[in-house]
């Protein structure tokens, strides 16, 4: 993350909420990230904790190292290629603490709304999940993420990116932290577990961070596909009860073939989906095409 880590550190150290500790995890980087971090620390006379992994654990393992080493009541995640505005922590803390008080429920994840920035200066603002209306507990998130089932009364927003997440440290621990077997979509998995155990998802109405598009081996279609299948298998019993287990696996494979440009395989899978769930398959295609 040598090209972006200093920008992320500047956003972390410039927060208007001052009662913070900064924990930085080096997940076996092979570039000049550590050199940039140490220079930034000396230049700005900063005090933050640096955790160095002995082997690469991926994003889930990295986030778990933060959870294990944090002394704070709350945790907010800043990814190494994003930039958070100075009021991000204070705004999320205000909304999260007030919601916990109002609902008398501490099983709450708060996500920040943001701005996605792609190459060639293309960008767009996005509202976080639960920004307009609190996302309720139950199987709603599982259904949405595995087979795109939507209900009119629910605010799905832009999903559940951990890069925009704030939560109570104790709650992250109680629900088992992040699943380190997942190299991708670990944030979707932990959010599903929270909502299945009586938790809610909320979001901020204001834009609080910038999420920059990047690509690497850890973000490949294959890594995404393998982790999504693991989530489906983890929830196999529930999905089978809803008669959507096989459908979810096939649709995930269809998406993988699309990103791999394997269009004949994609067509073959879609024909099977039409046989299994003809009406739902067509409506699903219409929503996502």
GROMACS .gro file of C-alpha atoms in nm:
model
  289
    1UNK     CA    1   0.000   0.000   0.000
    2UNK     CA    2   0.299   0.231  -0.047
    3UNK     CA    3   0.106   0.455  -0.290
    4UNK     CA    4  -0.187   0.518  -0.053
    5UNK     CA    5  -0.087   0.447   0.309
    6UNK     CA    6   0.026   0.802   0.390
    7UNK     CA    7  -0.307   0.942   0.269
    8UNK     CA    8  -0.493   0.694   0.491
    9UNK     CA    9  -0.274   0.780   0.790
   10UNK     CA   10  -0.331   1.152   0.739
   11UNK     CA   11  -0.707   1.097   0.746
   12UNK     CA   12  -0.677   0.888   1.065
   13UNK     CA   13  -0.462   1.143   1.246
   14UNK     CA   14  -0.677   1.440   1.137
   15UNK     CA   15  -1.002   1.327   1.299
   16UNK     CA   16  -1.188   1.586   1.506
   17UNK     CA   17  -1.275   1.314   1.759
   18UNK     CA   18  -0.949   1.310   1.958
   19UNK     CA   19  -1.002   1.030   2.211
   20UNK     CA   20  -0.862   0.764   1.979
   21UNK     CA   21  -0.590   0.505   1.952
   22UNK     CA   22  -0.452   0.413   1.610
   23UNK     CA   23  -0.363   0.052   1.537
   24UNK     CA   24  -0.187  -0.025   1.212
   25UNK     CA   25  -0.143  -0.379   1.079
   26UNK     CA   26   0.130  -0.477   0.834
   27UNK     CA   27   0.012  -0.800   0.671
   28UNK     CA   28   0.356  -0.901   0.536
   29UNK     CA   29   0.392  -0.616   0.288
   30UNK     CA   30   0.670  -0.650   0.031
   31UNK     CA   31   0.705  -0.286  -0.076
   32UNK     CA   32   0.806   0.036   0.103
   33UNK     CA   33   0.488   0.063   0.312
   34UNK     CA   34   0.671   0.016   0.645
   35UNK     CA   35   0.936   0.273   0.553
   36UNK     CA   36   0.666   0.528   0.466
   37UNK     CA   37   0.480   0.451   0.790
   38UNK     CA   38   0.789   0.495   1.008
   39UNK     CA   39   0.891   0.817   0.831
   40UNK     CA   40   0.538   0.954   0.877
   41UNK     CA   41   0.547   0.860   1.247
   42UNK     CA   42   0.881   1.034   1.309
   43UNK     CA   43   0.801   1.341   1.096
   44UNK     CA   44   0.470   1.404   1.275
   45UNK     CA   45   0.581   1.288   1.622
   46UNK     CA   46   0.293   1.042   1.641
   47UNK     CA   47   0.219   0.753   1.873
   48UNK     CA   48   0.039   0.455   1.722
   49UNK     CA   49   0.066   0.080   1.758
   50UNK     CA   50   0.215  -0.116   1.469
   51UNK     CA   51   0.126  -0.486   1.450
   52UNK     CA   52   0.338  -0.695   1.210
   53UNK     CA   53   0.212  -1.035   1.097
   54UNK     CA   54   0.461  -1.318   1.057
   55UNK     CA   55   0.259  -1.452   0.764
   56UNK     CA   56  -0.011  -1.307   0.539
   57UNK     CA   57  -0.358  -1.344   0.694
   58UNK     CA   58  -0.568  -1.140   0.450
   59UNK     CA   59  -0.826  -0.875   0.538
   60UNK     CA   60  -1.018  -1.088   0.792
   61UNK     CA   61  -0.706  -1.178   0.987
   62UNK     CA   62  -0.589  -0.818   0.972
   63UNK     CA   63  -0.916  -0.687   1.113
   64UNK     CA   64  -0.908  -0.953   1.387
   65UNK     CA   65  -0.563  -0.837   1.493
   66UNK     CA   66  -0.711  -0.491   1.542
   67UNK     CA   67  -1.000  -0.633   1.747
   68UNK     CA   68  -0.763  -0.839   1.968
   69UNK     CA   69  -0.526  -0.549   2.034
   70UNK     CA   70  -0.775  -0.264   2.069
   71UNK     CA   71  -0.822  -0.096   2.407
   72UNK     CA   72  -1.111   0.120   2.288
   73UNK     CA   73  -1.483   0.076   2.348
   74UNK     CA   74  -1.551   0.121   1.976
   75UNK     CA   75  -1.361   0.019   1.662
   76UNK     CA   76  -1.378   0.199   1.330
   77UNK     CA   77  -1.192   0.053   1.032
   78UNK     CA   78  -0.989   0.268   0.792
   79UNK     CA   79  -0.865   0.078   0.486
   80UNK     CA   80  -0.518   0.153   0.349
   81UNK     CA   81  -0.641   0.287   0.013
   82UNK     CA   82  -0.931   0.503   0.139
   83UNK     CA   83  -0.953   0.856   0.273
   84UNK     CA   84  -1.185   0.948   0.563
   85UNK     CA   85  -1.308   1.301   0.626
   86UNK     CA   86  -1.215   1.464   0.962
   87UNK     CA   87  -1.569   1.423   1.101
   88UNK     CA   88  -1.608   1.055   1.016
   89UNK     CA   89  -1.549   0.909   1.365
   90UNK     CA   90  -1.746   1.178   1.549
   91UNK     CA   91  -2.046   1.143   1.315
   92UNK     CA   92  -2.050   0.763   1.327
   93UNK     CA   93  -2.003   0.762   1.705
   94UNK     CA   94  -2.292   1.004   1.755
   95UNK     CA   95  -2.532   0.801   1.539
   96UNK     CA   96  -2.420   0.462   1.674
   97UNK     CA   97  -2.434   0.555   2.045
   98UNK     CA   98  -2.773   0.723   2.005
   99UNK     CA   99  -2.918   0.423   1.818
  100UNK     CA  100  -2.792   0.182   2.084
  101UNK     CA  101  -2.962   0.398   2.348
  102UNK     CA  102  -3.290   0.430   2.154
  103UNK     CA  103  -3.320   0.061   2.061
  104UNK     CA  104  -3.176  -0.067   2.391
  105UNK     CA  105  -2.973  -0.301   2.172
  106UNK     CA  106  -2.592  -0.290   2.145
  107UNK     CA  107  -2.580  -0.533   1.851
  108UNK     CA  108  -2.551  -0.251   1.598
  109UNK     CA  109  -2.315  -0.200   1.304
  110UNK     CA  110  -2.286   0.157   1.174
  111UNK     CA  111  -2.166   0.208   0.815
  112UNK     CA  112  -2.053   0.540   0.667
  113UNK     CA  113  -2.193   0.671   0.340
  114UNK     CA  114  -1.921   0.766   0.096
  115UNK     CA  115  -1.791   0.843  -0.248
  116UNK     CA  116  -1.652   0.579  -0.484
  117UNK     CA  117  -1.364   0.704  -0.699
  118UNK     CA  118  -1.253   0.514  -1.009
  119UNK     CA  119  -0.986   0.572  -1.270
  120UNK     CA  120  -1.019   0.866  -1.512
  121UNK     CA  121  -1.184   1.070  -1.234
  122UNK     CA  122  -1.519   0.888  -1.255
  123UNK     CA  123  -1.693   0.900  -0.917
  124UNK     CA  124  -2.034   0.872  -0.755
  125UNK     CA  125  -2.180   0.916  -0.406
  126UNK     CA  126  -2.342   0.621  -0.233
  127UNK     CA  127  -2.565   0.587   0.070
  128UNK     CA  128  -2.472   0.322   0.323
  129UNK     CA  129  -2.702   0.040   0.420
  130UNK     CA  130  -2.955   0.157   0.679
  131UNK     CA  131  -2.887   0.527   0.617
  132UNK     CA  132  -3.254   0.600   0.543
  133UNK     CA  133  -3.413   0.330   0.757
  134UNK     CA  134  -3.264   0.091   1.014
  135UNK     CA  135  -3.192  -0.252   0.862
  136UNK     CA  136  -3.374  -0.506   1.084
  137UNK     CA  137  -3.258  -0.841   1.228
  138UNK     CA  138  -3.342  -1.171   1.058
  139UNK     CA  139  -3.246  -1.343   0.734
  140UNK     CA  140  -3.302  -1.034   0.517
  141UNK     CA  141  -2.931  -0.968   0.460
  142UNK     CA  142  -2.855  -1.334   0.392
  143UNK     CA  143  -3.132  -1.348   0.132
  144UNK     CA  144  -3.015  -1.027  -0.034
  145UNK     CA  145  -2.647  -1.122  -0.051
  146UNK     CA  146  -2.694  -1.484  -0.161
  147UNK     CA  147  -2.985  -1.467  -0.404
  148UNK     CA  148  -3.072  -1.095  -0.431
  149UNK     CA  149  -3.409  -1.115  -0.256
  150UNK     CA  150  -3.535  -0.764  -0.178
  151UNK     CA  151  -3.821  -0.636   0.037
  152UNK     CA  152  -3.974  -0.295  -0.022
  153UNK     CA  153  -3.957  -0.185   0.342
  154UNK     CA  154  -3.581  -0.242   0.379
  155UNK     CA  155  -3.296   0.000   0.300
  156UNK     CA  156  -3.021  -0.209   0.138
  157UNK     CA  157  -2.802   0.089   0.051
  158UNK     CA  158  -2.459  -0.006  -0.081
  159UNK     CA  159  -2.389  -0.326   0.109
  160UNK     CA  160  -2.168  -0.381   0.413
  161UNK     CA  161  -1.806  -0.275   0.344
  162UNK     CA  162  -1.587  -0.315   0.655
  163UNK     CA  163  -1.387  -0.012   0.536
  164UNK     CA  164  -1.682   0.203   0.649
  165UNK     CA  165  -1.775   0.009   0.964
  166UNK     CA  166  -1.794   0.124   1.326
  167UNK     CA  167  -1.908  -0.107   1.607
  168UNK     CA  168  -1.863  -0.184   1.975
  169UNK     CA  169  -1.544  -0.386   2.025
  170UNK     CA  170  -1.724  -0.623   2.260
  171UNK     CA  171  -1.995  -0.699   2.002
  172UNK     CA  172  -1.736  -0.779   1.734
  173UNK     CA  173  -1.582  -1.028   1.978
  174UNK     CA  174  -1.913  -1.178   2.088
  175UNK     CA  175  -2.021  -1.270   1.736
  176UNK     CA  176  -1.689  -1.441   1.665
  177UNK     CA  177  -1.497  -1.163   1.487
  178UNK     CA  178  -1.417  -1.205   1.116
  179UNK     CA  179  -1.392  -1.548   0.953
  180UNK     CA  180  -1.025  -1.585   0.857
  181UNK     CA  181  -1.102  -1.862   0.608
  182UNK     CA  182  -1.257  -1.594   0.385
  183UNK     CA  183  -1.013  -1.399   0.169
  184UNK     CA  184  -1.295  -1.173   0.046
  185UNK     CA  185  -1.646  -1.061   0.156
  186UNK     CA  186  -1.555  -1.121   0.520
  187UNK     CA  187  -1.759  -0.810   0.599
  188UNK     CA  188  -2.072  -0.958   0.441
  189UNK     CA  189  -2.032  -1.273   0.650
  190UNK     CA  190  -1.995  -1.094   0.985
  191UNK     CA  191  -2.293  -0.868   0.904
  192UNK     CA  192  -2.508  -1.170   0.820
  193UNK     CA  193  -2.416  -1.327   1.154
  194UNK     CA  194  -2.500  -1.008   1.339
  195UNK     CA  195  -2.845  -0.970   1.182
  196UNK     CA  196  -2.922  -1.340   1.233
  197UNK     CA  197  -2.846  -1.291   1.604
  198UNK     CA  198  -3.078  -0.998   1.667
  199UNK     CA  199  -2.853  -0.720   1.540
  200UNK     CA  200  -2.936  -0.419   1.323
  201UNK     CA  201  -2.747  -0.219   1.060
  202UNK     CA  202  -2.750   0.160   1.040
  203UNK     CA  203  -2.580   0.417   0.818
  204UNK     CA  204  -2.483   0.781   0.815
  205UNK     CA  205  -2.686   1.027   0.606
  206UNK     CA  206  -2.373   1.230   0.520
  207UNK     CA  207  -2.074   1.137   0.303
  208UNK     CA  208  -1.783   1.062   0.536
  209UNK     CA  209  -1.513   0.889   0.330
  210UNK     CA  210  -1.373   0.830  -0.018
  211UNK     CA  211  -1.334   0.473  -0.140
  212UNK     CA  212  -1.076   0.440  -0.416
  213UNK     CA  213  -1.097   0.163  -0.674
  214UNK     CA  214  -0.799  -0.069  -0.670
  215UNK     CA  215  -0.720  -0.418  -0.797
  216UNK     CA  216  -0.496  -0.697  -0.675
  217UNK     CA  217  -0.476  -1.074  -0.634
  218UNK     CA  218  -0.682  -1.050  -0.316
  219UNK     CA  219  -0.961  -0.880  -0.512
  220UNK     CA  220  -0.976  -1.124  -0.804
  221UNK     CA  221  -1.306  -1.274  -0.927
  222UNK     CA  222  -1.178  -1.616  -0.819
  223UNK     CA  223  -1.108  -1.504  -0.461
  224UNK     CA  224  -1.449  -1.340  -0.448
  225UNK     CA  225  -1.626  -1.647  -0.587
  226UNK     CA  226  -1.455  -1.891  -0.347
  227UNK     CA  227  -1.545  -1.679  -0.043
  228UNK     CA  228  -1.905  -1.626  -0.155
  229UNK     CA  229  -1.949  -2.003  -0.195
  230UNK     CA  230  -1.814  -2.052   0.159
  231UNK     CA  231  -2.076  -1.811   0.294
  232UNK     CA  232  -2.349  -1.999   0.107
  233UNK     CA  233  -2.225  -2.331   0.248
  234UNK     CA  234  -2.207  -2.186   0.600
  235UNK     CA  235  -2.576  -2.098   0.565
  236UNK     CA  236  -2.675  -2.412   0.376
  237UNK     CA  237  -2.937  -2.523   0.629
  238UNK     CA  238  -3.124  -2.191   0.617
  239UNK     CA  239  -3.098  -2.161   0.239
  240UNK     CA  240  -3.222  -2.517   0.190
  241UNK     CA  241  -3.524  -2.439   0.407
  242UNK     CA  242  -3.596  -2.150   0.170
  243UNK     CA  243  -3.535  -2.379  -0.133
  244UNK     CA  244  -3.261  -2.141  -0.252
  245UNK     CA  245  -2.936  -2.324  -0.170
  246UNK     CA  246  -2.865  -2.462  -0.517
  247UNK     CA  247  -2.996  -2.147  -0.682
  248UNK     CA  248  -2.756  -1.930  -0.478
  249UNK     CA  249  -2.456  -2.146  -0.571
  250UNK     CA  250  -2.546  -2.145  -0.939
  251UNK     CA  251  -2.603  -1.768  -0.953
  252UNK     CA  252  -2.268  -1.708  -0.782
  253UNK     CA  253  -2.103  -1.933  -1.042
  254UNK     CA  254  -2.286  -1.743  -1.318
  255UNK     CA  255  -2.146  -1.411  -1.191
  256UNK     CA  256  -1.796  -1.558  -1.174
  257UNK     CA  257  -1.821  -1.676  -1.535
  258UNK     CA  258  -1.938  -1.329  -1.638
  259UNK     CA  259  -1.633  -1.159  -1.484
  260UNK     CA  260  -1.410  -1.430  -1.636
  261UNK     CA  261  -1.578  -1.368  -1.976
  262UNK     CA  262  -1.683  -1.733  -2.001
  263UNK     CA  263  -2.010  -1.653  -2.172
  264UNK     CA  264  -2.098  -2.003  -2.293
  265UNK     CA  265  -2.070  -2.138  -1.939
  266UNK     CA  266  -2.273  -1.842  -1.819
  267UNK     CA  267  -2.551  -1.920  -2.066
  268UNK     CA  268  -2.551  -2.289  -1.969
  269UNK     CA  269  -2.588  -2.204  -1.599
  270UNK     CA  270  -2.865  -1.955  -1.668
  271UNK     CA  271  -3.060  -2.220  -1.860
  272UNK     CA  272  -3.036  -2.446  -1.553
  273UNK     CA  273  -3.155  -2.160  -1.333
  274UNK     CA  274  -3.452  -2.111  -1.565
  275UNK     CA  275  -3.546  -2.474  -1.516
  276UNK     CA  276  -3.508  -2.455  -1.136
  277UNK     CA  277  -3.668  -2.113  -1.075
  278UNK     CA  278  -3.803  -1.973  -1.406
  279UNK     CA  279  -3.989  -1.665  -1.281
  280UNK     CA  280  -3.736  -1.571  -1.014
  281UNK     CA  281  -3.441  -1.617  -1.253
  282UNK     CA  282  -3.591  -1.376  -1.506
  283UNK     CA  283  -3.672  -1.113  -1.245
  284UNK     CA  284  -3.324  -1.154  -1.094
  285UNK     CA  285  -3.163  -1.102  -1.434
  286UNK     CA  286  -3.375  -0.794  -1.494
  287UNK     CA  287  -3.263  -0.642  -1.158
  288UNK     CA  288  -2.894  -0.707  -1.206
  289UNK     CA  289  -2.818  -0.705  -1.579
   0.00000   0.00000   0.00000
